[in-house]
Coordinates of C-alpha atoms in Angstrom, one line a residue:
M118 CA 108.6 -39.0 -67.9
S119 CA 105.6 -37.2 -66.8
F120 CA 106.6 -37.8 -63.2
L121 CA 110.1 -36.5 -63.2
Q122 CA 107.7 -33.7 -64.5
A123 CA 105.2 -33.5 -61.8
I124 CA 108.0 -33.5 -59.3
K125 CA 110.2 -30.7 -61.2
S126 CA 106.7 -28.5 -60.6
V127 CA 106.8 -28.2 -57.2
D128 CA 110.3 -27.0 -57.3
F129 CA 110.3 -24.4 -54.2
Y130 CA 114.2 -23.2 -56.2
R131 CA 114.1 -22.4 -59.9
K132 CA 117.3 -21.2 -61.1
L133 CA 117.4 -19.7 -64.5
K134 CA 118.7 -20.5 -67.7
K135 CA 122.0 -20.6 -68.0
D136 CA 121.8 -18.6 -71.4
L137 CA 119.4 -16.4 -69.6
Q138 CA 121.9 -15.4 -66.2
Q139 CA 123.9 -12.9 -67.8
E140 CA 120.7 -10.9 -69.4
L141 CA 118.9 -10.8 -66.2
T142 CA 121.7 -10.3 -63.5
E143 CA 124.0 -8.0 -63.2
A144 CA 126.6 -7.6 -60.8
S145 CA 127.9 -4.5 -58.6
I146 CA 130.6 -2.4 -56.7
T147 CA 128.1 -2.4 -53.3
G148 CA 126.5 -6.0 -54.5
A149 CA 130.2 -7.3 -53.9
A150 CA 130.6 -4.9 -50.7
L151 CA 127.2 -6.3 -48.6
S152 CA 128.3 -9.4 -49.9
L153 CA 131.8 -9.4 -47.8
V154 CA 130.1 -8.0 -44.8
A155 CA 127.0 -10.6 -45.1
A156 CA 130.2 -13.5 -44.9
V157 CA 131.9 -12.5 -41.9
V158 CA 128.2 -11.4 -39.5
M159 CA 127.7 -14.9 -40.9
I160 CA 131.6 -16.4 -39.8
G161 CA 130.8 -14.4 -36.4
L162 CA 127.8 -15.2 -35.4
I163 CA 128.2 -19.5 -36.0
V164 CA 131.6 -19.3 -34.4
A165 CA 129.2 -17.0 -31.1
E166 CA 127.2 -20.1 -31.8
F167 CA 129.2 -22.9 -31.7
S168 CA 130.9 -22.0 -28.9
S169 CA 127.5 -21.6 -26.7
F170 CA 126.5 -24.6 -27.8
L171 CA 129.4 -26.4 -26.2
A172 CA 129.3 -24.6 -22.7
P173 CA 127.6 -25.5 -20.7
T174 CA 125.1 -23.9 -18.7
T175 CA 122.7 -23.7 -15.1
E176 CA 119.9 -24.5 -14.6
S177 CA 118.4 -24.0 -11.5
K178 CA 115.2 -24.7 -9.5
V179 CA 113.8 -24.0 -6.2
I180 CA 111.6 -27.2 -4.4
L181 CA 109.8 -27.7 -1.7
D182 CA 112.1 -30.1 1.2
H183 CA 110.7 -33.2 2.6
F184 CA 111.9 -35.5 4.7
E185 CA 111.8 -38.7 3.8
S186 CA 112.9 -40.7 6.9
S187 CA 113.0 -39.4 11.0
V188 CA 116.7 -39.4 9.9
D189 CA 116.2 -36.8 7.3
D190 CA 114.7 -34.4 10.2
T191 CA 117.8 -33.7 11.9
L192 CA 120.3 -30.8 10.7
Q193 CA 124.5 -31.1 12.0
I194 CA 124.9 -27.5 13.3
N195 CA 128.8 -27.0 13.1
F196 CA 130.2 -24.1 15.7
N197 CA 134.0 -22.5 16.3
I198 CA 133.6 -19.4 18.9
T199 CA 135.7 -17.2 20.2
F200 CA 134.8 -15.4 23.5
P201 CA 138.4 -12.8 24.5
H202 CA 136.8 -12.3 27.8
L203 CA 134.4 -14.7 28.9
K204 CA 136.3 -17.6 31.3
C205 CA 135.7 -20.9 30.3
E206 CA 134.7 -21.7 34.0
Y207 CA 131.0 -19.4 33.6
A208 CA 130.4 -20.0 29.5
S209 CA 127.1 -22.2 29.3
V210 CA 125.5 -23.7 25.7
D211 CA 122.0 -24.0 25.7
A212 CA 120.1 -25.4 22.5
T213 CA 116.3 -25.3 22.8
N214 CA 113.8 -24.9 20.0
F215 CA 110.8 -22.9 19.7
M216 CA 108.8 -26.4 20.8
G217 CA 110.6 -25.9 23.5
T218 CA 113.1 -29.7 23.0
H219 CA 116.1 -28.8 25.3
D220 CA 119.5 -30.8 23.9
A221 CA 119.7 -32.4 27.4
G222 CA 122.8 -34.0 25.3
L223 CA 124.7 -31.2 24.7
A224 CA 127.8 -30.6 27.0
A225 CA 129.2 -33.5 26.0
R226 CA 129.7 -32.4 22.0
V227 CA 130.9 -29.3 23.2
S228 CA 135.1 -28.3 23.8
K229 CA 136.0 -25.8 25.9
I230 CA 140.0 -24.2 25.5
R231 CA 140.9 -21.1 27.6
L232 CA 142.8 -18.3 26.3
D233 CA 145.2 -15.6 27.6
D234 CA 144.9 -12.2 26.8
K235 CA 146.4 -12.4 23.4
G236 CA 144.2 -15.1 22.3
R237 CA 146.7 -17.7 22.9
I238 CA 145.7 -21.3 23.6
V239 CA 146.4 -21.8 27.5
G240 CA 144.9 -25.6 27.5
K241 CA 142.0 -27.4 27.4
H242 CA 139.4 -26.5 30.0
E243 CA 137.5 -29.4 31.9
E244 CA 134.0 -29.2 33.4
P245 CA 134.4 -29.8 37.3
K246 CA 133.0 -33.2 38.4
K247 CA 131.1 -31.9 41.1
E248 CA 129.3 -28.3 42.0
V249 CA 131.8 -26.0 44.3
K250 CA 132.0 -27.0 48.2
H251 CA 131.3 -24.7 51.0
E252 CA 132.1 -24.7 54.3
E253 CA 128.6 -24.8 56.2
N254 CA 127.7 -22.6 59.1
A255 CA 131.5 -21.1 59.0
K256 CA 132.1 -18.6 61.7
H257 CA 135.6 -16.1 63.0
E258 CA 136.0 -14.4 65.8
G259 CA 138.9 -12.3 66.3
P260 CA 140.8 -9.1 64.3
E261 CA 140.7 -9.9 60.4
T262 CA 144.0 -10.7 59.1
S263 CA 143.8 -10.9 55.9
I264 CA 145.0 -7.7 54.3
P265 CA 142.4 -5.0 52.5
L266 CA 143.7 -3.7 49.1
T267 CA 143.1 -0.5 47.3
T268 CA 144.2 0.9 43.9
E269 CA 146.4 3.2 46.2
N270 CA 148.5 0.0 48.3
F271 CA 148.0 -2.7 46.2
E272 CA 151.2 -2.4 44.2
A273 CA 153.3 -2.0 47.6
K274 CA 151.5 -5.0 49.1
H275 CA 151.9 -7.2 46.1
H276 CA 155.8 -7.2 45.6
Q277 CA 156.0 -7.3 50.1
Y278 CA 155.1 -11.2 49.5
D279 CA 156.6 -13.8 47.4
V280 CA 153.0 -14.8 46.8
M281 CA 149.4 -12.6 47.7
I282 CA 146.3 -14.0 46.8
V283 CA 143.9 -11.9 46.5
N284 CA 139.5 -11.8 47.2
F285 CA 137.6 -9.9 44.7
F286 CA 134.4 -9.3 46.5
A287 CA 130.7 -7.2 46.4
P288 CA 129.7 -7.6 50.0
W289 CA 126.0 -7.6 48.3
C290 CA 127.3 -10.8 47.1
H291 CA 125.2 -14.2 48.7
W292 CA 128.4 -15.9 47.6
C293 CA 131.0 -13.9 49.0
Q294 CA 128.8 -13.1 51.9
K295 CA 129.5 -17.6 52.7
L296 CA 132.9 -17.1 52.0
A297 CA 134.2 -14.0 54.3
P298 CA 134.1 -15.8 57.5
V299 CA 136.2 -18.9 55.4
W300 CA 138.9 -16.0 54.1
E301 CA 139.5 -14.4 57.2
Q302 CA 140.5 -18.4 59.2
S303 CA 142.0 -18.7 56.8
S304 CA 144.2 -16.2 56.2
Q305 CA 144.8 -16.6 59.9
A306 CA 145.6 -20.5 59.3
I307 CA 148.6 -19.4 56.9
G308 CA 149.5 -16.6 59.0
E309 CA 150.3 -19.0 61.7
K310 CA 151.6 -21.3 60.1
H311 CA 154.1 -19.9 58.2
T312 CA 155.6 -17.7 59.8
D313 CA 157.8 -15.6 57.4
D314 CA 156.5 -12.3 57.1
N315 CA 157.0 -12.1 53.6
L316 CA 156.5 -15.6 51.7
I317 CA 152.8 -15.5 51.6
A318 CA 149.2 -13.4 52.4
L319 CA 146.0 -13.1 51.8
G320 CA 144.4 -10.4 50.5
K321 CA 140.8 -9.2 49.9
V322 CA 139.9 -6.1 47.6
D323 CA 136.1 -4.9 47.4
C324 CA 135.0 -4.1 44.2
T325 CA 132.6 -2.1 45.6
A326 CA 134.7 0.3 47.1
T327 CA 135.7 4.0 45.1
E328 CA 139.5 3.0 46.5
S329 CA 139.2 0.0 44.7
E330 CA 136.7 -0.4 41.7
S331 CA 139.6 0.7 39.6
L332 CA 141.6 -2.6 40.1
C333 CA 139.0 -4.3 39.2
I334 CA 138.1 -3.0 36.0
K335 CA 141.7 -3.5 35.4
Y336 CA 141.4 -7.8 36.2
R337 CA 138.1 -8.0 34.7
I338 CA 136.5 -8.9 37.5
D339 CA 132.7 -9.8 36.5
A340 CA 132.5 -13.1 39.1
F341 CA 132.1 -12.6 42.8
P342 CA 134.2 -14.0 44.4
T343 CA 136.7 -13.9 42.1
I344 CA 140.1 -15.5 43.6
L345 CA 143.4 -14.3 41.6
V346 CA 147.3 -15.3 42.8
F347 CA 149.8 -13.0 42.5
R348 CA 153.5 -13.1 42.8
K349 CA 156.4 -11.0 43.4
D350 CA 158.8 -12.2 40.1
D351 CA 154.9 -11.3 37.7
A352 CA 155.9 -9.5 35.1
G353 CA 152.9 -6.6 34.3
T354 CA 151.3 -9.0 31.4
T355 CA 151.4 -11.8 33.5
Q356 CA 147.9 -13.8 33.0
H357 CA 147.2 -14.5 36.9
E358 CA 145.6 -18.0 38.5
S359 CA 141.9 -18.0 39.3
Y360 CA 141.3 -20.3 41.9
H361 CA 137.6 -23.0 41.6
G362 CA 138.2 -25.3 44.1
E363 CA 136.5 -25.6 47.4
R364 CA 135.8 -23.5 50.1
S365 CA 136.5 -24.5 53.0
V366 CA 139.7 -23.6 55.6
K367 CA 140.9 -26.7 54.4
A368 CA 141.3 -26.6 50.9
I369 CA 142.0 -23.3 50.7
T370 CA 145.3 -24.2 53.2
G371 CA 146.5 -27.0 50.9
W372 CA 145.9 -25.3 47.8
A373 CA 148.6 -22.0 49.4
D374 CA 150.3 -24.7 50.4
H375 CA 151.4 -25.5 46.8
F376 CA 152.6 -22.1 46.0
V377 CA 154.8 -21.4 49.5
A378 CA 156.2 -25.2 48.4
Q379 CA 156.8 -23.5 44.6
E380 CA 158.4 -20.9 46.2
K381 CA 160.8 -23.5 48.5
K382 CA 161.8 -24.8 45.2
E383 CA 160.4 -27.9 46.9
I384 CA 158.5 -28.3 43.8
P385 CA 158.6 -27.0 40.8
K386 CA 156.7 -23.7 40.2
T387 CA 153.4 -24.3 37.9
R388 CA 150.4 -21.9 36.7
T389 CA 147.9 -25.0 37.3
V390 CA 147.6 -26.9 40.4
D391 CA 145.4 -29.7 41.3
T392 CA 145.5 -30.4 45.1
N393 CA 143.1 -33.2 45.3
K394 CA 144.2 -34.8 42.5
D395 CA 141.2 -35.2 40.8
G396 CA 142.4 -34.5 37.4
V397 CA 140.2 -31.0 37.5
A398 CA 142.4 -28.7 38.2
D399 CA 141.6 -25.8 41.3
S400 CA 143.6 -23.5 40.0
H401 CA 145.1 -22.3 36.4
T402 CA 145.3 -19.3 34.0
G403 CA 143.1 -18.5 31.1
V404 CA 141.3 -15.2 30.8
G405 CA 138.9 -16.1 27.9
C406 CA 137.4 -19.6 26.3
M407 CA 137.0 -20.8 22.4
I408 CA 133.8 -22.9 22.4
S409 CA 133.2 -24.9 19.6
G410 CA 130.7 -28.5 19.7
L411 CA 128.4 -29.8 16.9
L412 CA 125.2 -30.9 17.6
H413 CA 122.0 -32.5 16.0
V414 CA 118.7 -31.0 15.9
Q415 CA 114.9 -30.6 14.8
R416 CA 114.7 -28.4 11.2
A417 CA 112.7 -26.1 13.1
P418 CA 113.1 -22.5 14.8
G419 CA 115.5 -23.0 16.8
M420 CA 118.7 -20.8 18.7
L421 CA 122.1 -21.7 20.7
K422 CA 122.3 -19.5 23.2
I423 CA 125.8 -18.9 25.6
Q424 CA 126.2 -16.8 28.3
A425 CA 127.6 -16.7 32.1
V426 CA 126.8 -19.2 34.3
S427 CA 127.4 -20.3 37.6
G428 CA 126.4 -22.1 41.0
S429 CA 128.7 -20.8 42.9
H430 CA 129.2 -17.1 41.7
D431 CA 126.9 -13.7 40.7
F432 CA 128.0 -11.6 38.2
N433 CA 128.4 -7.7 37.7
W434 CA 126.2 -7.9 34.1
E435 CA 127.5 -4.2 33.7
T436 CA 131.0 -5.2 32.9
M437 CA 130.1 -8.8 31.5
D438 CA 131.6 -9.1 28.1
V439 CA 130.7 -11.5 25.3
S440 CA 132.0 -9.7 22.3
H441 CA 133.0 -12.7 20.1
M442 CA 134.6 -13.4 16.6
V443 CA 132.6 -16.3 14.8
N444 CA 135.7 -18.5 14.2
H445 CA 133.1 -21.1 12.0
L446 CA 129.4 -21.1 11.7
S447 CA 127.6 -24.0 9.4
F448 CA 124.8 -26.1 9.1
G449 CA 124.8 -30.7 7.2
P450 CA 127.9 -32.9 7.2
F451 CA 131.5 -31.0 6.8
L452 CA 132.6 -31.2 2.9
S453 CA 135.5 -32.8 1.5
E454 CA 138.2 -30.8 -0.3
Q455 CA 136.6 -32.4 -3.4
A456 CA 132.9 -31.2 -2.9
W457 CA 134.5 -27.6 -2.0
M458 CA 135.4 -27.4 -5.8
V459 CA 132.4 -28.8 -6.8
L460 CA 130.3 -25.6 -5.5
P461 CA 129.6 -22.5 -7.8
P462 CA 131.7 -19.7 -5.6
H463 CA 128.6 -17.7 -5.2
I464 CA 127.1 -21.2 -3.4
A465 CA 130.1 -21.8 -1.2
A466 CA 130.0 -18.7 0.8
S467 CA 126.7 -18.7 1.9
V468 CA 128.0 -22.1 3.4
G469 CA 130.4 -20.3 5.7
A470 CA 128.7 -16.6 5.9
L471 CA 129.8 -15.7 9.4
D472 CA 132.7 -17.2 9.7
D473 CA 136.1 -14.8 11.1
R474 CA 133.5 -12.0 11.7
S475 CA 134.0 -10.2 15.2
F476 CA 131.3 -8.9 17.7
T477 CA 132.2 -5.7 20.8
S478 CA 130.2 -5.0 23.4
D479 CA 130.5 -1.4 24.5
Q480 CA 133.1 -1.9 27.0
H481 CA 130.8 -1.1 31.3
V482 CA 127.5 -1.6 28.9
P483 CA 125.5 -4.5 29.2
T484 CA 125.0 -5.7 25.2
T485 CA 123.8 -9.1 24.0
H486 CA 124.7 -10.1 20.6
E487 CA 121.9 -11.5 18.6
H488 CA 122.0 -13.6 15.4
Y489 CA 119.5 -14.3 13.0
V490 CA 120.0 -17.1 10.1
K491 CA 118.2 -18.3 7.3
V492 CA 119.3 -21.7 6.3
V493 CA 118.3 -23.4 3.3
R494 CA 119.6 -26.6 1.3
H495 CA 121.3 -26.6 -1.9
E496 CA 121.8 -29.4 -4.1
V497 CA 124.5 -29.2 -6.5
S498 CA 124.7 -31.8 -9.7
P499 CA 127.9 -31.2 -11.5
P500 CA 128.8 -32.2 -15.1
S501 CA 128.2 -35.7 -16.4
S502 CA 132.2 -36.4 -17.7
W503 CA 133.3 -34.8 -14.3
K504 CA 132.1 -38.4 -12.9
V505 CA 131.6 -36.6 -9.2
D506 CA 128.8 -37.4 -7.4
P507 CA 126.1 -34.3 -6.4
V508 CA 127.3 -32.2 -3.3
T509 CA 124.5 -31.0 -0.7
S510 CA 125.2 -28.3 1.5
Y511 CA 123.6 -25.8 4.0
G512 CA 124.4 -21.8 3.3
Y513 CA 122.8 -19.6 4.7
V514 CA 122.1 -15.8 5.4
V515 CA 122.8 -13.8 8.6
H516 CA 121.7 -10.2 10.0
S517 CA 123.2 -9.2 13.8
N518 CA 122.1 -6.7 16.2
N519 CA 123.2 -5.8 19.7
I520 CA 120.8 -5.0 22.1
Q521 CA 121.8 -2.7 24.6
K522 CA 119.9 -1.7 27.8
E523 CA 119.7 -1.6 31.7
G524 CA 119.6 -5.2 33.4
E525 CA 119.9 -6.9 30.0
V526 CA 122.3 -10.8 31.2
P527 CA 124.5 -10.5 28.5
T528 CA 124.2 -13.5 25.8
L529 CA 125.4 -14.4 22.8
R530 CA 121.9 -15.7 20.9
L531 CA 122.5 -17.2 17.4
N532 CA 119.1 -17.3 15.8
Y533 CA 118.1 -20.0 13.3
D534 CA 115.5 -20.6 10.8
I535 CA 115.7 -23.9 8.3
L536 CA 113.9 -23.0 5.7
P537 CA 111.6 -25.7 4.1
I538 CA 112.8 -25.7 0.7
V539 CA 115.9 -27.6 -1.7
V540 CA 117.1 -24.6 -4.3
S541 CA 118.3 -27.2 -6.9
F542 CA 121.9 -26.4 -9.7
S543 CA 122.4 -28.6 -12.5
E544 CA 123.8 -28.7 -15.6
K545 CA 121.9 -27.6 -18.4
K546 CA 123.6 -28.7 -22.4
Q547 CA 122.1 -26.9 -25.1
A548 CA 120.2 -29.3 -27.6
F549 CA 121.8 -30.5 -30.8
Y550 CA 118.2 -29.7 -32.7
H551 CA 117.9 -26.5 -31.9
F552 CA 121.6 -25.2 -32.1
I553 CA 120.7 -26.2 -36.2
T554 CA 117.6 -24.8 -36.0
Q555 CA 120.0 -20.8 -34.9
L556 CA 122.4 -21.9 -37.5
C557 CA 120.0 -21.7 -40.3
A558 CA 118.8 -18.7 -38.3
I559 CA 121.7 -16.8 -38.7
I560 CA 122.2 -17.8 -42.0
G561 CA 119.1 -17.4 -43.4
G562 CA 118.3 -14.7 -41.8
V563 CA 121.9 -12.4 -42.0
F564 CA 121.3 -13.4 -45.7
T565 CA 117.6 -11.6 -45.8
V566 CA 118.5 -8.5 -44.1
A567 CA 121.8 -7.8 -46.5
G568 CA 119.1 -8.5 -49.6
I569 CA 117.2 -6.0 -47.9
T570 CA 119.9 -3.3 -47.4
A571 CA 121.1 -3.9 -51.0
S572 CA 117.7 -3.9 -52.6
I573 CA 117.6 -0.7 -50.9
M574 CA 121.1 1.0 -51.9
D575 CA 120.2 -0.5 -55.3
K576 CA 117.1 1.6 -55.5
G577 CA 118.5 5.0 -54.2
L578 CA 120.9 4.8 -56.4
H579 CA 119.5 4.6 -59.3
A580 CA 116.5 7.4 -58.3
M581 CA 119.3 9.5 -57.7
R582 CA 120.8 8.9 -61.1
R583 CA 117.9 9.4 -62.5
K584 CA 117.8 12.7 -61.0
E585 CA 120.7 13.8 -62.5
E586 CA 120.2 13.0 -65.8
L587 CA 116.7 14.9 -65.4
G588 CA 119.3 18.0 -64.0
K589 CA 117.4 17.8 -60.7
L590 CA 120.3 17.5 -58.3
G591 CA 121.0 21.3 -58.8

């Protein structure tokens, strides 16, 4: 018994004897009300804490990225950009980084789709297998037979002939100067071969002349020379095919013979002509271009540049328009449908932050569009109960700017900087011991606060009764 008595001596929670409880304690309405309030508050806080315990939270942390192999030192870039007013023939794509490295194999991984003025697909663009050949040392003697066209006589002359092939040129253009005698010889040869006065004719438009400048603006002539085909039965919105073949009398007259044969219904009418049957069309329609590609770049600051380049044309940079819509721009491998479901909404939105955004140039003002992209790697680990592998994605933020000044070559420059950090997101569940600690804190805290409140109220009421008994309440 002495051992049990020793244990009882350390009892922190001694109780009143049952026969003394009625004499030493007293129940009150105030205490009962506070007890009910305290019980309700306890239950509410316990339910909220239990819900918090069951709901997982997301923990994020930033760590320095490191490369385990040389393969990890590269990153995939996926892009799809539409240019409504830049022809595929002139659109050049170049990739470089700030260490001076160029992607020599880029052209093989870039696809170009020709578009009409409504943005509809016309066909796939095939890059020429060789440079445009010119007839060397060509000279034309005798009168010029190609028809000079101006704004005033263009429509009348256009509808006078079943087919009119027009050379839009500028006198200062080197390539136009080389084409001029060939054009006149071709016009003479076609006139002699096809004696029908109204069947076919060759014309020319000087885009620097005041009386014809508006024609070049109407047909968006920004490369010289530009050779377009006009037919008598063309509607006002018809797309006119342009010629990109060899610039020799033989090639041009042979190409023109196709249109004569079409008008005579000897062959089916088509707006795509491959005269030499080499798989690359000598003429076709299309005023815009949709450029898409996939390339691997080093994880260093770099640039993707798209602008007009040609080894057989001169450009009028004042009218060159590189307005564009970014249909898609992303970094890293394409994500699966399951991966998109795992990504938090704010991370998913950053994966394609430039998607479906348009950028417009002011007309007749050379405009370069620059996009500055900061790329960050994200690693998202879904809850273990999902049984899904972690997802790696690359989000980015972008700032865009226009540069407008005389002498500027209109260009799209997409500057990217791949930051050497990883933002990791993972599930964080509350420990069970923490949940028990919170429950104890809720119960003890509410009980203590309720007890203090009851004590204050009891003492206040007791003081008021004493004053009332002494007549001091008035």
